[in-house]
Short mmCIF file of C-alpha atoms and ligand atoms in Angstrom, two decimals:
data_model
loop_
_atom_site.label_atom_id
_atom_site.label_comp_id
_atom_site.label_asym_id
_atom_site.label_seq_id
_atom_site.Cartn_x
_atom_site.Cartn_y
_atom_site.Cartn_z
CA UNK K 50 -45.74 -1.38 -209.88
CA UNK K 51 -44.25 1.70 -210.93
CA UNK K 52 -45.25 5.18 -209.31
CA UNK K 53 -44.47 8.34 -210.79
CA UNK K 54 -45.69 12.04 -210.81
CA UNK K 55 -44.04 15.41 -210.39
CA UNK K 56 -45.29 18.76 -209.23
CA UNK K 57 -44.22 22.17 -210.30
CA UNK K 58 -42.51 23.52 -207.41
CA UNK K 59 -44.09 27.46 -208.00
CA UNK K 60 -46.34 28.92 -206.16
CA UNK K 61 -47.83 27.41 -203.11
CA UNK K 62 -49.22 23.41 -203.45
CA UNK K 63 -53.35 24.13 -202.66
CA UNK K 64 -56.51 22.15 -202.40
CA UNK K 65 -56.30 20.78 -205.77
CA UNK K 66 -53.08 19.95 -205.65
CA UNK K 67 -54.02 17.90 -202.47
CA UNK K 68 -56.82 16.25 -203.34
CA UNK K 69 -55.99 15.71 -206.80
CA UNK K 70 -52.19 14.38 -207.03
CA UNK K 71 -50.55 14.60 -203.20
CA UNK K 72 -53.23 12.50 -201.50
CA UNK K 73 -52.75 9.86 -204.33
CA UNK K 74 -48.45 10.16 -203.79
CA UNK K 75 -48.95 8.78 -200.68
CA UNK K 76 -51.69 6.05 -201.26
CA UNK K 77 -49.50 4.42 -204.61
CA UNK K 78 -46.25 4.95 -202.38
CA UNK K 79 -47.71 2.64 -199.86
CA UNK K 80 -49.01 0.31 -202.08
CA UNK K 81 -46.22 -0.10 -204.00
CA UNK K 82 -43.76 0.04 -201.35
CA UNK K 83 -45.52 -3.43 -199.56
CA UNK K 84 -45.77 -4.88 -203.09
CA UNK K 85 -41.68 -4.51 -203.80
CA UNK K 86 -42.19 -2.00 -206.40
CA UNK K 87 -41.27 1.37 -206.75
CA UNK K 88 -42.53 5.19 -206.20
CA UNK K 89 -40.95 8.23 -207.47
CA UNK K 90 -41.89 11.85 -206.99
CA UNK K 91 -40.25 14.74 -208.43
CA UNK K 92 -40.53 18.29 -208.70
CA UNK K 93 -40.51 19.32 -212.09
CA UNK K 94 -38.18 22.47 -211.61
CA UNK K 95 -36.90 21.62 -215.39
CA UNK K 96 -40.77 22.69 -216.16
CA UNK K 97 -40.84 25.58 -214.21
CA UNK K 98 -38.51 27.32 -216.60
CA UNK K 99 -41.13 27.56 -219.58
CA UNK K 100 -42.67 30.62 -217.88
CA UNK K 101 -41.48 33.78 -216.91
CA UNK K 102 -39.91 33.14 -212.90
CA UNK K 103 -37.58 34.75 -210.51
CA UNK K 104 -34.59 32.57 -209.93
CA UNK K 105 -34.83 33.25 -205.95
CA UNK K 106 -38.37 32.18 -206.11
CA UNK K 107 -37.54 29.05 -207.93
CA UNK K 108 -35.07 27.82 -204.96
CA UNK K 109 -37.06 29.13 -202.31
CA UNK K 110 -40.51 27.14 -203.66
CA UNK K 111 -37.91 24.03 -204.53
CA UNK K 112 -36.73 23.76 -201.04
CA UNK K 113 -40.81 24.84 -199.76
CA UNK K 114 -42.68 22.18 -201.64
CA UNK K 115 -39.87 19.06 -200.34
CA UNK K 116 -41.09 20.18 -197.16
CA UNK K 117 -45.17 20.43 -198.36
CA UNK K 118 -44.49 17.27 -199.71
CA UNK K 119 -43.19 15.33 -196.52
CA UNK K 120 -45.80 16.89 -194.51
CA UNK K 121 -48.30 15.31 -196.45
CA UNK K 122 -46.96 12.03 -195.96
CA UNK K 123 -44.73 11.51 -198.57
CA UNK K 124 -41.86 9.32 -197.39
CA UNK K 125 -38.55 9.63 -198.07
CA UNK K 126 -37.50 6.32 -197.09
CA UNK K 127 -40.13 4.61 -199.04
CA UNK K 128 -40.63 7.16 -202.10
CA UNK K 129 -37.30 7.91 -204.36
CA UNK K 130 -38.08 11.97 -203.80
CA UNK K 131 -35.93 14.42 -205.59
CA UNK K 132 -35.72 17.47 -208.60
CA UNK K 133 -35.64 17.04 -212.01
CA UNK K 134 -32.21 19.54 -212.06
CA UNK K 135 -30.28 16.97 -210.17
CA UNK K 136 -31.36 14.14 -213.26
CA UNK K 137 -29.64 14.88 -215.98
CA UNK K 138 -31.03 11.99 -217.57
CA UNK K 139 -34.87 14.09 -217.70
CA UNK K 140 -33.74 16.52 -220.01
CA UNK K 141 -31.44 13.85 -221.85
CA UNK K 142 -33.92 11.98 -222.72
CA UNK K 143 -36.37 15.09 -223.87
CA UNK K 144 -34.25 15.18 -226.74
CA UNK K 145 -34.06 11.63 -227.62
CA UNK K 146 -37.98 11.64 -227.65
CA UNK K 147 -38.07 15.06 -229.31
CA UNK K 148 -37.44 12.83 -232.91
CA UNK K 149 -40.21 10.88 -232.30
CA UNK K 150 -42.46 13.55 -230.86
CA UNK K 151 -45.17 15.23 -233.55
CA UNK K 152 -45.46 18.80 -233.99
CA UNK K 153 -49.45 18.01 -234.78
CA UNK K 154 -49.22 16.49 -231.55
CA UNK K 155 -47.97 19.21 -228.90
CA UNK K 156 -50.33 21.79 -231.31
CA UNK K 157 -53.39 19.57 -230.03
CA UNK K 158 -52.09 20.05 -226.27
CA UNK K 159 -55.03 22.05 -224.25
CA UNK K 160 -52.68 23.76 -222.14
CA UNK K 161 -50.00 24.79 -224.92
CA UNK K 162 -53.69 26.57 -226.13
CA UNK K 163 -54.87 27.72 -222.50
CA UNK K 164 -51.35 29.18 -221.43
CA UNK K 165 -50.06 30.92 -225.11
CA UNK K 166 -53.19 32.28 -225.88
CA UNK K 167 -53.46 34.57 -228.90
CA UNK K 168 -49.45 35.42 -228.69
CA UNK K 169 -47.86 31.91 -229.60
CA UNK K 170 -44.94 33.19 -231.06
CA UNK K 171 -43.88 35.29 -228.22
CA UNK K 172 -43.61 32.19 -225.66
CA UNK K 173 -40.51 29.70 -224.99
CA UNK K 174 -39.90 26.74 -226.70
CA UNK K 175 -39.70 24.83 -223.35
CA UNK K 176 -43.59 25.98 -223.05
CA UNK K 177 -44.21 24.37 -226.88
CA UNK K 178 -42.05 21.29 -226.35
CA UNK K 179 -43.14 20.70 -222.68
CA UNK K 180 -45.00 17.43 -222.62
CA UNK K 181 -41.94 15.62 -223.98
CA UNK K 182 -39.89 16.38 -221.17
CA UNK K 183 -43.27 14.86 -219.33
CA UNK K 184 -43.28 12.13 -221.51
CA UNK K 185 -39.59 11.31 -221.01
CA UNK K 186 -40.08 12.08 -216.93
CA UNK K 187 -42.42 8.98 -216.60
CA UNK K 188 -41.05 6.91 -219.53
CA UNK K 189 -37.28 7.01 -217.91
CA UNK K 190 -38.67 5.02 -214.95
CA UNK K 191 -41.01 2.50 -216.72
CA UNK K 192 -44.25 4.27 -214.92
CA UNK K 193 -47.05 2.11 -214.68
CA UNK K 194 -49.02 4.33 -212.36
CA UNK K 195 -49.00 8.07 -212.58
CA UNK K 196 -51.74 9.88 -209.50
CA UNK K 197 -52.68 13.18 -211.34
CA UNK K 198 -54.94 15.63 -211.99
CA UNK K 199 -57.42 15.18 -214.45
CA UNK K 200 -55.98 18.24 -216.29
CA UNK K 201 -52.40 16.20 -216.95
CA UNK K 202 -54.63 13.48 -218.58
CA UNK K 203 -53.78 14.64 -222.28
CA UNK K 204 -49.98 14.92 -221.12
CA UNK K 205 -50.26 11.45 -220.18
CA UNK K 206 -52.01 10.25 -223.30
CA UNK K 207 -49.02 11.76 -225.51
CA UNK K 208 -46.66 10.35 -223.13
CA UNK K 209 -48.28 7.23 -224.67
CA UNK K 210 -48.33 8.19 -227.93
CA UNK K 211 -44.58 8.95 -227.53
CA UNK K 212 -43.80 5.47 -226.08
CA UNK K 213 -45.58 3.45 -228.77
CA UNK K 214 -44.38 5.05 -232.04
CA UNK K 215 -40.73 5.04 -230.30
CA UNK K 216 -41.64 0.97 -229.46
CA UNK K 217 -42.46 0.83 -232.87
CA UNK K 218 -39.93 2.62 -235.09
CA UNK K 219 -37.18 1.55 -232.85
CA UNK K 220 -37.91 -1.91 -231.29
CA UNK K 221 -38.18 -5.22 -231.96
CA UNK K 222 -41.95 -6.25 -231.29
CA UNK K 223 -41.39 -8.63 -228.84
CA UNK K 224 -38.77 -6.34 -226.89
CA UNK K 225 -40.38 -3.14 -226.56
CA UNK K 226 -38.73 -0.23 -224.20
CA UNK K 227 -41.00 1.97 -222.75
CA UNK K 228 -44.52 0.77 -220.78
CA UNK K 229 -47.14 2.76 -221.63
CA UNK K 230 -47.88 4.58 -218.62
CA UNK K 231 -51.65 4.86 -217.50
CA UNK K 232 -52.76 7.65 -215.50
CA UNK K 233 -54.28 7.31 -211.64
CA UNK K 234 -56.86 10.27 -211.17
CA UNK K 235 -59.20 10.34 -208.48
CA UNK K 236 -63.08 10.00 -208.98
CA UNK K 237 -63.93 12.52 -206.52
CA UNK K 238 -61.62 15.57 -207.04
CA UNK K 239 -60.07 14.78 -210.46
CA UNK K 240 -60.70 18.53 -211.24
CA UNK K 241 -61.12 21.10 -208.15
CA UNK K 242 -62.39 24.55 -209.10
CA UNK K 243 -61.70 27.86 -207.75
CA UNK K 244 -63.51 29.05 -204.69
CA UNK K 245 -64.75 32.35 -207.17
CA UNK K 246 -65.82 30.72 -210.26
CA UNK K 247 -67.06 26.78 -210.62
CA UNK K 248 -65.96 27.28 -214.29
CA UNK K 249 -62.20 27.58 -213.21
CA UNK K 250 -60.27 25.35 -212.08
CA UNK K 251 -58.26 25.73 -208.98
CA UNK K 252 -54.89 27.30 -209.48
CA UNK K 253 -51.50 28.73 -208.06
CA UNK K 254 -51.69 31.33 -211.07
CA UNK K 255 -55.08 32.47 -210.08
CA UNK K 256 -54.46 36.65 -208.59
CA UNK K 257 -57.02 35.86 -206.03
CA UNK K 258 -56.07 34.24 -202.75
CA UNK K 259 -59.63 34.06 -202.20
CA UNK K 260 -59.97 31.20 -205.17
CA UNK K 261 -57.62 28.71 -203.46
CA UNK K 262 -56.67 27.18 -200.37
CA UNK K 263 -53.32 27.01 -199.64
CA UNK K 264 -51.89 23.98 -197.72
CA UNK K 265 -50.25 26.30 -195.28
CA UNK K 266 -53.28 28.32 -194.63
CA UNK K 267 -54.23 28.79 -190.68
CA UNK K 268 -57.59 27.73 -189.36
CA UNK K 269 -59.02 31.14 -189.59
CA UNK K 270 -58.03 32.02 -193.08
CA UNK K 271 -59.11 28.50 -194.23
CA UNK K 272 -62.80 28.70 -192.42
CA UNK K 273 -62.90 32.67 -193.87
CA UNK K 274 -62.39 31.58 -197.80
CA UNK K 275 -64.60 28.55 -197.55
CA UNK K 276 -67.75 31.08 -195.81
CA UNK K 277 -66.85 33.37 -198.78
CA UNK K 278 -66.81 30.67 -201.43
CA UNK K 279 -69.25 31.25 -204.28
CA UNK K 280 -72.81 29.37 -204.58
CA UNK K 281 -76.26 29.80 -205.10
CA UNK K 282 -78.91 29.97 -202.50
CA UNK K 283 -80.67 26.31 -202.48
CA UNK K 284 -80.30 24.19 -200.66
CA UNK K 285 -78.22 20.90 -201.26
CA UNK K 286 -80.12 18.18 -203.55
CA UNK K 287 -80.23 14.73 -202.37
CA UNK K 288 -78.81 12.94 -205.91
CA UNK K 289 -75.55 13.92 -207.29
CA UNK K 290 -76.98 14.34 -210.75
CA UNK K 291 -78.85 17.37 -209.15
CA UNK K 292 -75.54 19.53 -209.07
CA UNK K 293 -74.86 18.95 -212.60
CA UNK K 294 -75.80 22.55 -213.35
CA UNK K 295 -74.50 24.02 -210.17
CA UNK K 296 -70.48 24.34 -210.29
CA UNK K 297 -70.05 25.57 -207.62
CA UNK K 298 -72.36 23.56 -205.06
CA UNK K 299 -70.99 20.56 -207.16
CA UNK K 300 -67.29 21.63 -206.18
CA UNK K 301 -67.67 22.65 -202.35
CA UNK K 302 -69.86 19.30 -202.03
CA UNK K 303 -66.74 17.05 -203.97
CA UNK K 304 -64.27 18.80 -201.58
CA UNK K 305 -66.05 17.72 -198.68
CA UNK K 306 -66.46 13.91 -200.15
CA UNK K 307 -62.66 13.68 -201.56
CA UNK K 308 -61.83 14.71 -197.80
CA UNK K 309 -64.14 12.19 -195.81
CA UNK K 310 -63.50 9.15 -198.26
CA UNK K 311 -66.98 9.39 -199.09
CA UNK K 312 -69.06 9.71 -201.99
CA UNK K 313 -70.92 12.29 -203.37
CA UNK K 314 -74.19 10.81 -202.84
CA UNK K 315 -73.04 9.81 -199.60
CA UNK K 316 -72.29 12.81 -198.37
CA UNK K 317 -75.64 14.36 -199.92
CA UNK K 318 -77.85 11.60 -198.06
CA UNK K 319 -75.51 13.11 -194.91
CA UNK K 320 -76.59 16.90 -195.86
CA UNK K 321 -79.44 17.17 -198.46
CA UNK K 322 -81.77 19.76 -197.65
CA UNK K 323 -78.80 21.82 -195.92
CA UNK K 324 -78.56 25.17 -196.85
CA UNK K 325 -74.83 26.91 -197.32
CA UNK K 326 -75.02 28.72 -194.16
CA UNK K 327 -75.24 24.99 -192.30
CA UNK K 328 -72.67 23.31 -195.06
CA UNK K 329 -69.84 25.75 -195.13
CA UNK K 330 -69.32 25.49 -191.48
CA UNK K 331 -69.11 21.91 -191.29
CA UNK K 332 -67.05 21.89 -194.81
CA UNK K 333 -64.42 24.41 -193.17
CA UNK K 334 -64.11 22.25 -190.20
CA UNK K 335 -62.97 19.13 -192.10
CA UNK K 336 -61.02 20.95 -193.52
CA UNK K 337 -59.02 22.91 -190.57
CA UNK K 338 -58.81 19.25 -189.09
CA UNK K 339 -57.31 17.58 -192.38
CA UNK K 340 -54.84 20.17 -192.61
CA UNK K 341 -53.81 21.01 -189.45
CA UNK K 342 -51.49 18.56 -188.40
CA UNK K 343 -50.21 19.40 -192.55
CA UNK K 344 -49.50 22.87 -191.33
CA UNK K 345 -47.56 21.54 -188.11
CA UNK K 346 -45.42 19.41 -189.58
CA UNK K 347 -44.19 21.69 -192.28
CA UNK K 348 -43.88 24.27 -190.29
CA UNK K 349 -41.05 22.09 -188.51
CA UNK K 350 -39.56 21.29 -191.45
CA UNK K 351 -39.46 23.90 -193.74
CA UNK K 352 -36.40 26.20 -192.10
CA UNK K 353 -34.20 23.04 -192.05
CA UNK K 354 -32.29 23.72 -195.30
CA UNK K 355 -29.79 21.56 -194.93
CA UNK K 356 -32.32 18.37 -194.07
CA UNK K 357 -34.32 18.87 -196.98
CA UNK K 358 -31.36 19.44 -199.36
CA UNK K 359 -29.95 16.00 -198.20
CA UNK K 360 -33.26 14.91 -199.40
CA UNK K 361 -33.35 15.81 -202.28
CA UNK K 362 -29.60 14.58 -202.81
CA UNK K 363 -30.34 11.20 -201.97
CA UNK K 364 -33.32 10.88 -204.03
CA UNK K 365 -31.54 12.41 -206.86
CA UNK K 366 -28.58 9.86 -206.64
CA UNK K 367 -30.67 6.96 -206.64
CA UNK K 368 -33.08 7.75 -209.75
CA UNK K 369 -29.60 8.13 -211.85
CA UNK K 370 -28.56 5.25 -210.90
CA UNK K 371 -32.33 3.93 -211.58
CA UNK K 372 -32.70 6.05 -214.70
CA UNK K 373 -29.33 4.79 -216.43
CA UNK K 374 -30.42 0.96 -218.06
CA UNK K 375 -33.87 2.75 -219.90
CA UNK K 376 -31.37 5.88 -221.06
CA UNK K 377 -28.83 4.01 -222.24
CA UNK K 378 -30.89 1.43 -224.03
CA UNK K 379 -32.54 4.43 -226.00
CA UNK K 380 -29.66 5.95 -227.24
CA UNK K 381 -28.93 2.03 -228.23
CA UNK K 382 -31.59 1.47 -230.04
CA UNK K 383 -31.31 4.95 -232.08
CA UNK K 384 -28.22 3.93 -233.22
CA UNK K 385 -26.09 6.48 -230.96
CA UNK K 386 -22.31 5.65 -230.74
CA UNK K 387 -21.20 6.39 -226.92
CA UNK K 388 -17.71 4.83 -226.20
P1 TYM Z 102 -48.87 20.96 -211.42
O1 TYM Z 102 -47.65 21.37 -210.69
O2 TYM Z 102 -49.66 22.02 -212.12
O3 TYM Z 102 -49.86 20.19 -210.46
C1 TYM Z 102 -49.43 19.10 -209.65
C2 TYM Z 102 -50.54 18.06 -209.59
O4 TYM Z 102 -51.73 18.64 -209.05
C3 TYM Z 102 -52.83 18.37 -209.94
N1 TYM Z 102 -53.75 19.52 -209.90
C4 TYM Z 102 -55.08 19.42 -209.66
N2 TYM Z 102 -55.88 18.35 -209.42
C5 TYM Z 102 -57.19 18.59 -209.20
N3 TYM Z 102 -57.73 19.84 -209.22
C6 TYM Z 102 -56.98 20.94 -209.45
N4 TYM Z 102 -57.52 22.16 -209.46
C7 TYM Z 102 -55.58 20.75 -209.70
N5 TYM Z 102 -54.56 21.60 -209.98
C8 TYM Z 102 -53.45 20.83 -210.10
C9 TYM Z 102 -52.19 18.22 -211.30
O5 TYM Z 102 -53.04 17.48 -212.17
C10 TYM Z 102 -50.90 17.50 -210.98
O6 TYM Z 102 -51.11 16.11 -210.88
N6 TYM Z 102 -47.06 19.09 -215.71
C11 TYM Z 102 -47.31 18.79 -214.31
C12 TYM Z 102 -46.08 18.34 -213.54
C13 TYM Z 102 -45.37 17.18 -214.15
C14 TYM Z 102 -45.80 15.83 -214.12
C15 TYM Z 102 -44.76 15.10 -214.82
C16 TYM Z 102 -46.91 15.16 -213.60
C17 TYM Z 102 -44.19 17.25 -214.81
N7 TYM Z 102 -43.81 15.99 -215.22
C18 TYM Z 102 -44.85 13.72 -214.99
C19 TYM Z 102 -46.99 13.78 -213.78
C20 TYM Z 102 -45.96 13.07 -214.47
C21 TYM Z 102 -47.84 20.04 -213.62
O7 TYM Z 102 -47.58 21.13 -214.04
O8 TYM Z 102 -48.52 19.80 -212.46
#
């Protein structure tokens, strides 16, 4: 068992974040750590780049989301934790999938679509060319399990694509390279939406505070957005399938069974018949209570620059030295002369 998955350290990590990747860090890395296998989380600082960012910001979210991470349970004695800029190997091997990656391919990606927009040509190449460096992220490291959001799923599925024309125009069919990785997304809060708008989905580049909770958000503030979330005036239904055509009583009501362990229906058969002004309340206190002790411990940990910089040095050290058999072996098989 091989766990990987990175997060973009901009912004601050939020709900969906949380629910839909972090939580799922921490479950793999304990499985895999008491089956002998391994887990590997990264932040994928090499992505940040593809958008317009402030250097300063970059360091200062870098250093910000080690300690997010760690708070949330993320081990660093059991999890290989460090930033893509420290593994040269990440962007190394970018380009030695970047032959076998399609043009047709990253044109078909959602999020190339969502984030260019109408002005294509005025955006980086690292934007275009993106999901390779994704692709070669999980691929260095043999990933057989990669917790994500349901919006990385396409990512993933060219990450596949990637691995298998590679296996096939450069292998032997019995001695393939990569695995094909698969990706580990969570029933209940594959896709959280914005507090404002059930059509959107929860997001650090959102302008409104008010569409997101932060991680590091304080009892009051969390209990505040969650009163002010968006719904409609029934009350909850009793089936799930009854908040197929209500976002955002879907959402708050998948927020509230992602963070019990419960299911939807579950939770309904707890609170059917409630009306928001009864459900908020007891969402925001679940809430408060799953993230306070969050909030605590990164509030400990976060000024310690030097502690989470040794951190991320160790973890870096140890994926190179992890990373080097699957690089080397692909510039092998490509027919690259290295000394
Ligand atoms: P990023 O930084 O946007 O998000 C980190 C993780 O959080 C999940 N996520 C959500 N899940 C549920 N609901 C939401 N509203 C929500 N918003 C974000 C994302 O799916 C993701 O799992 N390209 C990736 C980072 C990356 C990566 C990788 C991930 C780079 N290389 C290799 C996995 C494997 C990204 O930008 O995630």
């Amino acid at each position: 068992m091989r766990v990987v998955s990175g997060i973009q350290p901009t912004g601050k990590p939020h709900l969906g974040n949380y629910l839909g990747a972090i939580v799922n860090y921490v479950k793999l890395q304990d499985e895999a750590h008491a089956q002998g296998g391994q887990c590997f989380i990264f932040l994928a600082d090499l992505h940040a780049i593809s958008m317009p960012h402030s250097p300063a910001e970059l360091t200062k979210n870098t250093r910000e989301m080690v300690a997010t991470l760690v708070a949330c349970g993320v081990d660093p004695a059991k999890t290989v934790l460090f930033n893509q800029a420290q593994v040269p190997a990440h962007a190394e091997l970018q380009w030695l999938l970047s032959g076998t990656a399609r043009m047709g391919w990253l044109n078909r990606m959602t999020q190339w679509k969502d984030k260019a927009g109408k002005n294509r040509e005025g955006q980086s190449i690292a934007l275009f060319t993106y999901p390779v460096l994704q692709a070669a992220d999980v691929l260095l490291y043999q990933a057989t399990h990669v917790p994500v959001g349901e919006d990385q799923k396409q990512h993933l599925e060219l990450a596949r694509d990637i691995a298998q024309k590679f296996n096939n125009d450069f292998c032997d069919e019995d001695a393939p390279l990569f695995t094909l990785p698969d990706p580990y997304i969570p029933p209940a809060a594959a896709r959280i939406m914005s507090l404002r708008d059930g059509s959107s989905k929860m997001s650090k580049s959102d302008p409104s505070e008010m569409s997101r909770i932060s991680l590091t958000d304080d009892a009051d503030t969390i209990m505040k957005k969650i009163k002010k979330a968006k719904t409609d005036s029934e009350p909850l239904p009793s089936e799930a399938k009854e908040l197929d055509e209500r976002a955002e009583a879907k959402n708050l009501v998948g927020i509230y069974a992602a963070l019990v362990g419960k299911s939807v229906d579950d939770v309904l058969a707890d609170h059917g018949g409630q009306g928001f002004g009864a459900f908020k309340p007891a969402l925001g206190e679940v809430l408060i209570e799953t993230l306070a002790p969050i909030n605590a411990r990164f509030a400990e940990l976060k000024d310690d620059q030097e502690a989470l910089d040794a951190i991320l040095a160790r973890g870096a050290a140890r994926a190179r030295e992890i990373a080097l058999p699957t690089l080397d072996a692909t510039y092998k098989a490509l027919g690259l002369v290295r000394g």
